[in-house]
Short mmCIF file of N, CA, C and O in Angstrom, two decimals:
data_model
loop_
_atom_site.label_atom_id
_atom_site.label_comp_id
_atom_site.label_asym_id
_atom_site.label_seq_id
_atom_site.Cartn_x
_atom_site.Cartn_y
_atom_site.Cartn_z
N UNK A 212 -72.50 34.56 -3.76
CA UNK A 212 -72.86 34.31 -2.39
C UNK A 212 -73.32 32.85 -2.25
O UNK A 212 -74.31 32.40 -2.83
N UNK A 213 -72.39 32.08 -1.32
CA UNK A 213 -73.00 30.64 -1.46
C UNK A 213 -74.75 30.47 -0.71
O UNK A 213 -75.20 31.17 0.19
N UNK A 214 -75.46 29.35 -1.41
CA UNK A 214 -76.51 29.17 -1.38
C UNK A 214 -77.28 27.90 -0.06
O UNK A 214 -76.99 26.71 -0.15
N UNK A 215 -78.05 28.32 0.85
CA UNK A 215 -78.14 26.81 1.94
C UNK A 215 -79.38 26.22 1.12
O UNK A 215 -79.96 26.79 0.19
N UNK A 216 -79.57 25.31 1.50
CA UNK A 216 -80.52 24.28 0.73
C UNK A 216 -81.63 23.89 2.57
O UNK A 216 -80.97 23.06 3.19
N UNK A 217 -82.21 24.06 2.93
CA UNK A 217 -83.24 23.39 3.93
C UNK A 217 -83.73 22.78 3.91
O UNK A 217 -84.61 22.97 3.07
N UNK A 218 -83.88 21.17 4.81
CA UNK A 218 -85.05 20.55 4.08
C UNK A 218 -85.97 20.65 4.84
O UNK A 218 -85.98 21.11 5.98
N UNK A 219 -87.08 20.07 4.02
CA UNK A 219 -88.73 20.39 4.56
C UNK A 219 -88.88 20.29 6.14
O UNK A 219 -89.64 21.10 6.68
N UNK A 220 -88.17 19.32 6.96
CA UNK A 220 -89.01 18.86 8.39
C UNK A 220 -87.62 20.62 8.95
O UNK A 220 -87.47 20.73 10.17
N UNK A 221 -87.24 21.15 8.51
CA UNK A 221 -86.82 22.36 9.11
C UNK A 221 -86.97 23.72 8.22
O UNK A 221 -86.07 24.53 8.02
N UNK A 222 -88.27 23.80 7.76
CA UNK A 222 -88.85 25.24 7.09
C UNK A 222 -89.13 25.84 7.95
O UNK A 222 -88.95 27.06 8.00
N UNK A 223 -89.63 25.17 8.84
CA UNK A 223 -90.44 25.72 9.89
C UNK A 223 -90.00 27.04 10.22
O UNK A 223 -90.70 28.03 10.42
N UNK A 224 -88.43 26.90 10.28
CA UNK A 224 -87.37 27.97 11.12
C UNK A 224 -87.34 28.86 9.79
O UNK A 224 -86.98 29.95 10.22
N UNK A 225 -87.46 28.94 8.82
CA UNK A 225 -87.15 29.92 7.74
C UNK A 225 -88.40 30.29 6.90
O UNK A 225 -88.38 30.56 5.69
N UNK A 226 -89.71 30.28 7.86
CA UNK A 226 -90.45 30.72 7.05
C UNK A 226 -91.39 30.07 5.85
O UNK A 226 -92.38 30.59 5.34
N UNK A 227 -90.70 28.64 5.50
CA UNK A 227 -91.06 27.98 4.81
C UNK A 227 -89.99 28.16 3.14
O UNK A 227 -90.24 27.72 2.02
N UNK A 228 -89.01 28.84 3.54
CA UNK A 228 -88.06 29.00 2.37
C UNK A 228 -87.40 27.75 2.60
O UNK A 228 -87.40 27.18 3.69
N UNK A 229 -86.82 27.32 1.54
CA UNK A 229 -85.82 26.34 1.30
C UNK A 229 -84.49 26.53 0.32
O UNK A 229 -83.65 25.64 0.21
N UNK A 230 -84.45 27.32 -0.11
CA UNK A 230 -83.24 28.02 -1.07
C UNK A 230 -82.76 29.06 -0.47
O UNK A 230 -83.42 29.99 -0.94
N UNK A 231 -81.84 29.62 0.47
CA UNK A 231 -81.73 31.14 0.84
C UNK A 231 -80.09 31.28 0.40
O UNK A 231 -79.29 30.35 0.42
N UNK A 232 -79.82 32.65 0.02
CA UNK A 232 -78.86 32.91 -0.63
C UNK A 232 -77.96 33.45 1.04
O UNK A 232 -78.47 34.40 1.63
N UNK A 233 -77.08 32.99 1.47
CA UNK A 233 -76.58 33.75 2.83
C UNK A 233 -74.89 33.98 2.33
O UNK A 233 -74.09 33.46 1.54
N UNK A 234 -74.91 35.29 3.50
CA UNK A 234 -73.09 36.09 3.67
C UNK A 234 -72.34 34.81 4.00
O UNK A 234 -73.00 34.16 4.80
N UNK A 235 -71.33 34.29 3.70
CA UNK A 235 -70.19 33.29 4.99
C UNK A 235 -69.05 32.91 4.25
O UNK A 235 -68.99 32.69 3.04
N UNK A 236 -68.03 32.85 5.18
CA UNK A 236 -66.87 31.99 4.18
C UNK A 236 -67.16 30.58 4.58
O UNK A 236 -66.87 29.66 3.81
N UNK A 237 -67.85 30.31 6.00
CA UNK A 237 -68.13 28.51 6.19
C UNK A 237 -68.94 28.87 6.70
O UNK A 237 -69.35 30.00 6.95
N UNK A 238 -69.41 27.41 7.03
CA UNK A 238 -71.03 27.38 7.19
C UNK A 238 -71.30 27.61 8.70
O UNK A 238 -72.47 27.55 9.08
N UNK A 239 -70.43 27.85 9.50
CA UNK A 239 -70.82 29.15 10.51
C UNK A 239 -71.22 30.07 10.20
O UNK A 239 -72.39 30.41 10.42
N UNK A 240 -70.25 30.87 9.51
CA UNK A 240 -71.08 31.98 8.99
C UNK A 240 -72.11 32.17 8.96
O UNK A 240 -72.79 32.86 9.72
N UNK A 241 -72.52 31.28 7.63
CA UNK A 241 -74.09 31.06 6.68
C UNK A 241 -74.90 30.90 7.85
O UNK A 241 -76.01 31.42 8.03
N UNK A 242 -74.26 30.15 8.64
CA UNK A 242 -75.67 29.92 10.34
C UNK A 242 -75.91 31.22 10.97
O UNK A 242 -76.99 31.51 11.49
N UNK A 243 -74.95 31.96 10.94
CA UNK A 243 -75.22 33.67 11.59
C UNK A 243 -75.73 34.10 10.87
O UNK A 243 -76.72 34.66 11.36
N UNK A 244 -75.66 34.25 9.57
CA UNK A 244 -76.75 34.94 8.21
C UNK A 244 -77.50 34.24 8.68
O UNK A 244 -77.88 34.88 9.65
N UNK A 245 -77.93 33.44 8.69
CA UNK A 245 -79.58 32.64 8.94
C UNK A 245 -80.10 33.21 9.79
O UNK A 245 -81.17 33.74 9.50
N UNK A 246 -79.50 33.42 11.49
CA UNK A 246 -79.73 33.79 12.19
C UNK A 246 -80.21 35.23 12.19
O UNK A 246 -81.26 35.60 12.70
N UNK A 247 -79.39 35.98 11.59
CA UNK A 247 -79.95 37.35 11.63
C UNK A 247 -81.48 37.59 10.59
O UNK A 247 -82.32 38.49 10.58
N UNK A 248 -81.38 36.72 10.04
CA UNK A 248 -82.77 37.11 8.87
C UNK A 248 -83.48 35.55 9.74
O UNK A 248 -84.41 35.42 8.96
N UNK A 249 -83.60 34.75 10.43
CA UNK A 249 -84.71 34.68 11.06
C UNK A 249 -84.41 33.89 11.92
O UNK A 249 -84.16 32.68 11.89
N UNK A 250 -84.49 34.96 13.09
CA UNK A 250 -84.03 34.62 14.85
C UNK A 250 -84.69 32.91 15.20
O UNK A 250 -85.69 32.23 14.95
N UNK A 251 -83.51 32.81 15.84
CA UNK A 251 -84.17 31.64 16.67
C UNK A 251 -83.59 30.01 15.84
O UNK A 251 -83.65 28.92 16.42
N UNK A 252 -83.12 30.17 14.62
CA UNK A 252 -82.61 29.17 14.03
C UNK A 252 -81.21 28.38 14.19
O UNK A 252 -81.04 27.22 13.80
N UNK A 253 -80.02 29.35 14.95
CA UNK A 253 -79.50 28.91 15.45
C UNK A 253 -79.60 28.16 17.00
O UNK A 253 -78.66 27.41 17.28
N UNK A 254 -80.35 28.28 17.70
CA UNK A 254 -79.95 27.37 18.60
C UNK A 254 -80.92 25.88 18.42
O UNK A 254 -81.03 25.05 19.32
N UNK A 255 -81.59 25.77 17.00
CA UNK A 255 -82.20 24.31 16.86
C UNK A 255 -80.86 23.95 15.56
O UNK A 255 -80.81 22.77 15.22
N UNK A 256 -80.24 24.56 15.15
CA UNK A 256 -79.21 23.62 14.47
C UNK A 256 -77.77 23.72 14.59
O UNK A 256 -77.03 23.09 13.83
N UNK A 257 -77.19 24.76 15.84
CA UNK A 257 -75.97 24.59 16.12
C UNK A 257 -76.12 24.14 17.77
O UNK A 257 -77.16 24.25 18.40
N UNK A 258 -74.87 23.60 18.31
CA UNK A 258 -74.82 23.06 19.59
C UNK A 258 -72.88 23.39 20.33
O UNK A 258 -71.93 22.84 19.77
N UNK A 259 -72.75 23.98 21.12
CA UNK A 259 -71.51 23.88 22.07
C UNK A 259 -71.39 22.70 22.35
O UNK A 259 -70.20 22.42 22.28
N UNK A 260 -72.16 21.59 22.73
CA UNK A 260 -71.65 20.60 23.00
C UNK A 260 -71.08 19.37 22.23
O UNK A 260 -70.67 18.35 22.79
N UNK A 261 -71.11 19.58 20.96
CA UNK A 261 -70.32 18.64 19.79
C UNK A 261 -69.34 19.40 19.13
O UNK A 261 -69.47 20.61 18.98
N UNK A 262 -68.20 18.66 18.64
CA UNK A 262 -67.15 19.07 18.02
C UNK A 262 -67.25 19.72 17.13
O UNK A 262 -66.52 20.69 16.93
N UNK A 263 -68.13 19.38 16.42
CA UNK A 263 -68.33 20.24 15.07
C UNK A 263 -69.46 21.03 14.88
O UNK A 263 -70.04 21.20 13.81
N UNK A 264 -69.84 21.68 16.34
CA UNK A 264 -70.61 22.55 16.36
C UNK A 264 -72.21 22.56 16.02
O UNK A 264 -73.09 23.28 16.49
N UNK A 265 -72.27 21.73 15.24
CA UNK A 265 -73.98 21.29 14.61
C UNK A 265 -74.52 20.61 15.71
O UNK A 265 -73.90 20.06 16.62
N UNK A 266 -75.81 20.71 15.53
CA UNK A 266 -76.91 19.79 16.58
C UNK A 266 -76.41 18.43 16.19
O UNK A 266 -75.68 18.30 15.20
N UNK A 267 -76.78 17.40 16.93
CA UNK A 267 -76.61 15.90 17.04
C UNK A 267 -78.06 15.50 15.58
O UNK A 267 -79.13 16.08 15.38
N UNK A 268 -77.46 14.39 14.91
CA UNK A 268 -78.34 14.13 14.01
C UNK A 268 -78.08 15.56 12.53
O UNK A 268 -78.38 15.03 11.46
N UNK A 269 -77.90 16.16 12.44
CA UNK A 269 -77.36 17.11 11.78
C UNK A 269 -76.14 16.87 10.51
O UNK A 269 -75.11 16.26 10.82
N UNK A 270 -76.27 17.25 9.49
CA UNK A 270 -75.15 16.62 8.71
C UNK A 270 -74.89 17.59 7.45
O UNK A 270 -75.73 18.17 6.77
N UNK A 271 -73.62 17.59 7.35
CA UNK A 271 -73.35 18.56 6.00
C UNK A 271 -72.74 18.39 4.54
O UNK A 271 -71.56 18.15 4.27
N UNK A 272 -73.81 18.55 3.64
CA UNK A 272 -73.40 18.43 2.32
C UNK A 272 -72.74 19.54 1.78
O UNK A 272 -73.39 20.58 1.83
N UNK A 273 -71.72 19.60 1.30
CA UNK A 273 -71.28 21.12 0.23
C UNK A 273 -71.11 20.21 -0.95
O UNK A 273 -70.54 19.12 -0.99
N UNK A 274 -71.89 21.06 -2.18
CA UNK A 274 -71.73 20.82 -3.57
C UNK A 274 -71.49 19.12 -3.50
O UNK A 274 -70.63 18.49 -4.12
N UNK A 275 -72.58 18.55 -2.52
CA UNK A 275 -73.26 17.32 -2.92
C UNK A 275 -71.62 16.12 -2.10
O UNK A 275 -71.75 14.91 -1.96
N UNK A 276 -70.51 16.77 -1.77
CA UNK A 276 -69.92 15.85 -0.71
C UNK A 276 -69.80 16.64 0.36
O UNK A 276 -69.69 17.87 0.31
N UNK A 277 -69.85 15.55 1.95
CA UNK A 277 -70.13 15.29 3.03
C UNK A 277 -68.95 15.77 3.69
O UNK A 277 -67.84 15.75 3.16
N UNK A 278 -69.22 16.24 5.00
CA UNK A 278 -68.10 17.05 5.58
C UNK A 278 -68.43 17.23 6.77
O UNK A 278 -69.46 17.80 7.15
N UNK A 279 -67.38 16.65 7.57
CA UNK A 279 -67.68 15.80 8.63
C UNK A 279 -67.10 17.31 9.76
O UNK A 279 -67.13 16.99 10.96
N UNK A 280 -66.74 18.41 9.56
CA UNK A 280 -65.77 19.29 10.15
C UNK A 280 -66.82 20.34 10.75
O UNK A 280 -66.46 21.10 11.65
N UNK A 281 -68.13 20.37 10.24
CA UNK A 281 -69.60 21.11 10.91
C UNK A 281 -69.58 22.81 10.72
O UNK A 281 -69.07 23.45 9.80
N UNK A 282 -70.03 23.11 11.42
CA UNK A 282 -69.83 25.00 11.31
C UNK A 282 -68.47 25.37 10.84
O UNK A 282 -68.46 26.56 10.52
N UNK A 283 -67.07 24.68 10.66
CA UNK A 283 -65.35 25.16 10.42
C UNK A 283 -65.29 24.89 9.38
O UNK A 283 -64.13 25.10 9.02
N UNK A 284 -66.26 24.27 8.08
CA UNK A 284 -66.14 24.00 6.95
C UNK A 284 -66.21 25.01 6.08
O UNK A 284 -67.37 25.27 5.76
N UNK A 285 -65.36 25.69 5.58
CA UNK A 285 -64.81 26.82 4.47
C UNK A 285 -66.33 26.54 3.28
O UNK A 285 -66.83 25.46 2.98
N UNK A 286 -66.65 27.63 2.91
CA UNK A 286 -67.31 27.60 1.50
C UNK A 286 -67.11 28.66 0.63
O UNK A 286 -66.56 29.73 0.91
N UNK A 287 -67.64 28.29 -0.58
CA UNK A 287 -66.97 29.19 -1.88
C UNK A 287 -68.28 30.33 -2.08
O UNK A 287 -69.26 30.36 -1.33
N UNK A 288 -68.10 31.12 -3.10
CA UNK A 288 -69.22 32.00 -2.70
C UNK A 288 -69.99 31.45 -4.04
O UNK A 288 -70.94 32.15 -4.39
N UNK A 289 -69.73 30.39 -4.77
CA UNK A 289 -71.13 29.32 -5.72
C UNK A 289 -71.58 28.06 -5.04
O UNK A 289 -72.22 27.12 -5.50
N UNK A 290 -71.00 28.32 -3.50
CA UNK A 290 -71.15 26.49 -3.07
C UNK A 290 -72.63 26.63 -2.44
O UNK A 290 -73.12 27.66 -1.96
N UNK A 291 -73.15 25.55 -2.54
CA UNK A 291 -74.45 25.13 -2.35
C UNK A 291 -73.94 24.02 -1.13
O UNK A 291 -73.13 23.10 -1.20
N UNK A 292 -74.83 24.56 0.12
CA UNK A 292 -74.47 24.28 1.29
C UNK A 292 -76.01 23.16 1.54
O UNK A 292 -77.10 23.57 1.14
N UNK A 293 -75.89 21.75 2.23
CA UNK A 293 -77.43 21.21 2.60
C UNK A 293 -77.28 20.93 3.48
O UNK A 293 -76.09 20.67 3.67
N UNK A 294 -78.29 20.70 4.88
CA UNK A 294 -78.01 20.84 5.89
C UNK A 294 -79.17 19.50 6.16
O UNK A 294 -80.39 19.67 6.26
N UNK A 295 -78.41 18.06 6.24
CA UNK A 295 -79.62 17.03 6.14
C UNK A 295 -79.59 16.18 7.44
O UNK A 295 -78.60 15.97 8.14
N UNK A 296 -80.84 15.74 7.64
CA UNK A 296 -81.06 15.35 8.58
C UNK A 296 -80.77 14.04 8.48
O UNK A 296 -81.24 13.40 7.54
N UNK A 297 -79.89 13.35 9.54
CA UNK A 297 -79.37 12.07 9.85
C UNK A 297 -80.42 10.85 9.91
O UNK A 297 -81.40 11.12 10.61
N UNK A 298 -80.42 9.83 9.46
CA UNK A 298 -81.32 9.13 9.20
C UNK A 298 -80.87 7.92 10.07
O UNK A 298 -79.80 7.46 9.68
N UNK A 299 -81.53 7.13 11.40
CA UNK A 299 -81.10 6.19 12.10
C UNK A 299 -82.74 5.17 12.19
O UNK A 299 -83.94 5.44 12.09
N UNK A 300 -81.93 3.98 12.41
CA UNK A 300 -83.02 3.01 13.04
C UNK A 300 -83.10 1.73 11.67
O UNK A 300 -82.26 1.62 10.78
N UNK A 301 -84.10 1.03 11.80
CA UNK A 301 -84.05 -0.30 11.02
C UNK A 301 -84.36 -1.40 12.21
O UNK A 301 -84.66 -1.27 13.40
N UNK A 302 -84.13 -2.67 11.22
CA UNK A 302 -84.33 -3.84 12.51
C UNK A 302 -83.10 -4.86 12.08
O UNK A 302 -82.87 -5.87 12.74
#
């Protein structure tokens, strides 16, 4: 069963877990498993209004490369899914 990875500034939504083992063939899926074991997490990290389905600022690692395709991205049932937060600004 592939594995999501959370990071800290979004425990909040899971309880304070950061490793959860979820059902999915892509990481839609894994977002509906999330969802059903703890309400309310999909609508702070998926969105209708972007192409690839994820909130804005939102970004997806599988097995450590980047994948720009959002919730339609296929996973394996050893893939380790991270769900990282976009990093902007500087001078």
């Amino acid at each position: 069963m592939p594995r999501l990875y959370v990071p800290s500034a979004l425990r909040e939504l899971t309880d304070g877990q950061s490793d959860i083992e979820l059902d999915g063939k892509t990481v839609g899926d894994m977002l509906q498993s999330l969802e059903s074991k703890h309400p309310g997490t999909s609508s702070r990290l998926t969105s209708s209004e972007t192409a690839h389905g994820l909130r804005h600022g939102l970004v997806v690692f599988i097995d450590g490369e980047q994948f720009r395709t959002g919730t339609r991205t296929k996973v394996d049932d050893n893939s380790t899914v991270y769900l990282v937060l976009a990093q902007a600004g500087g001078t």
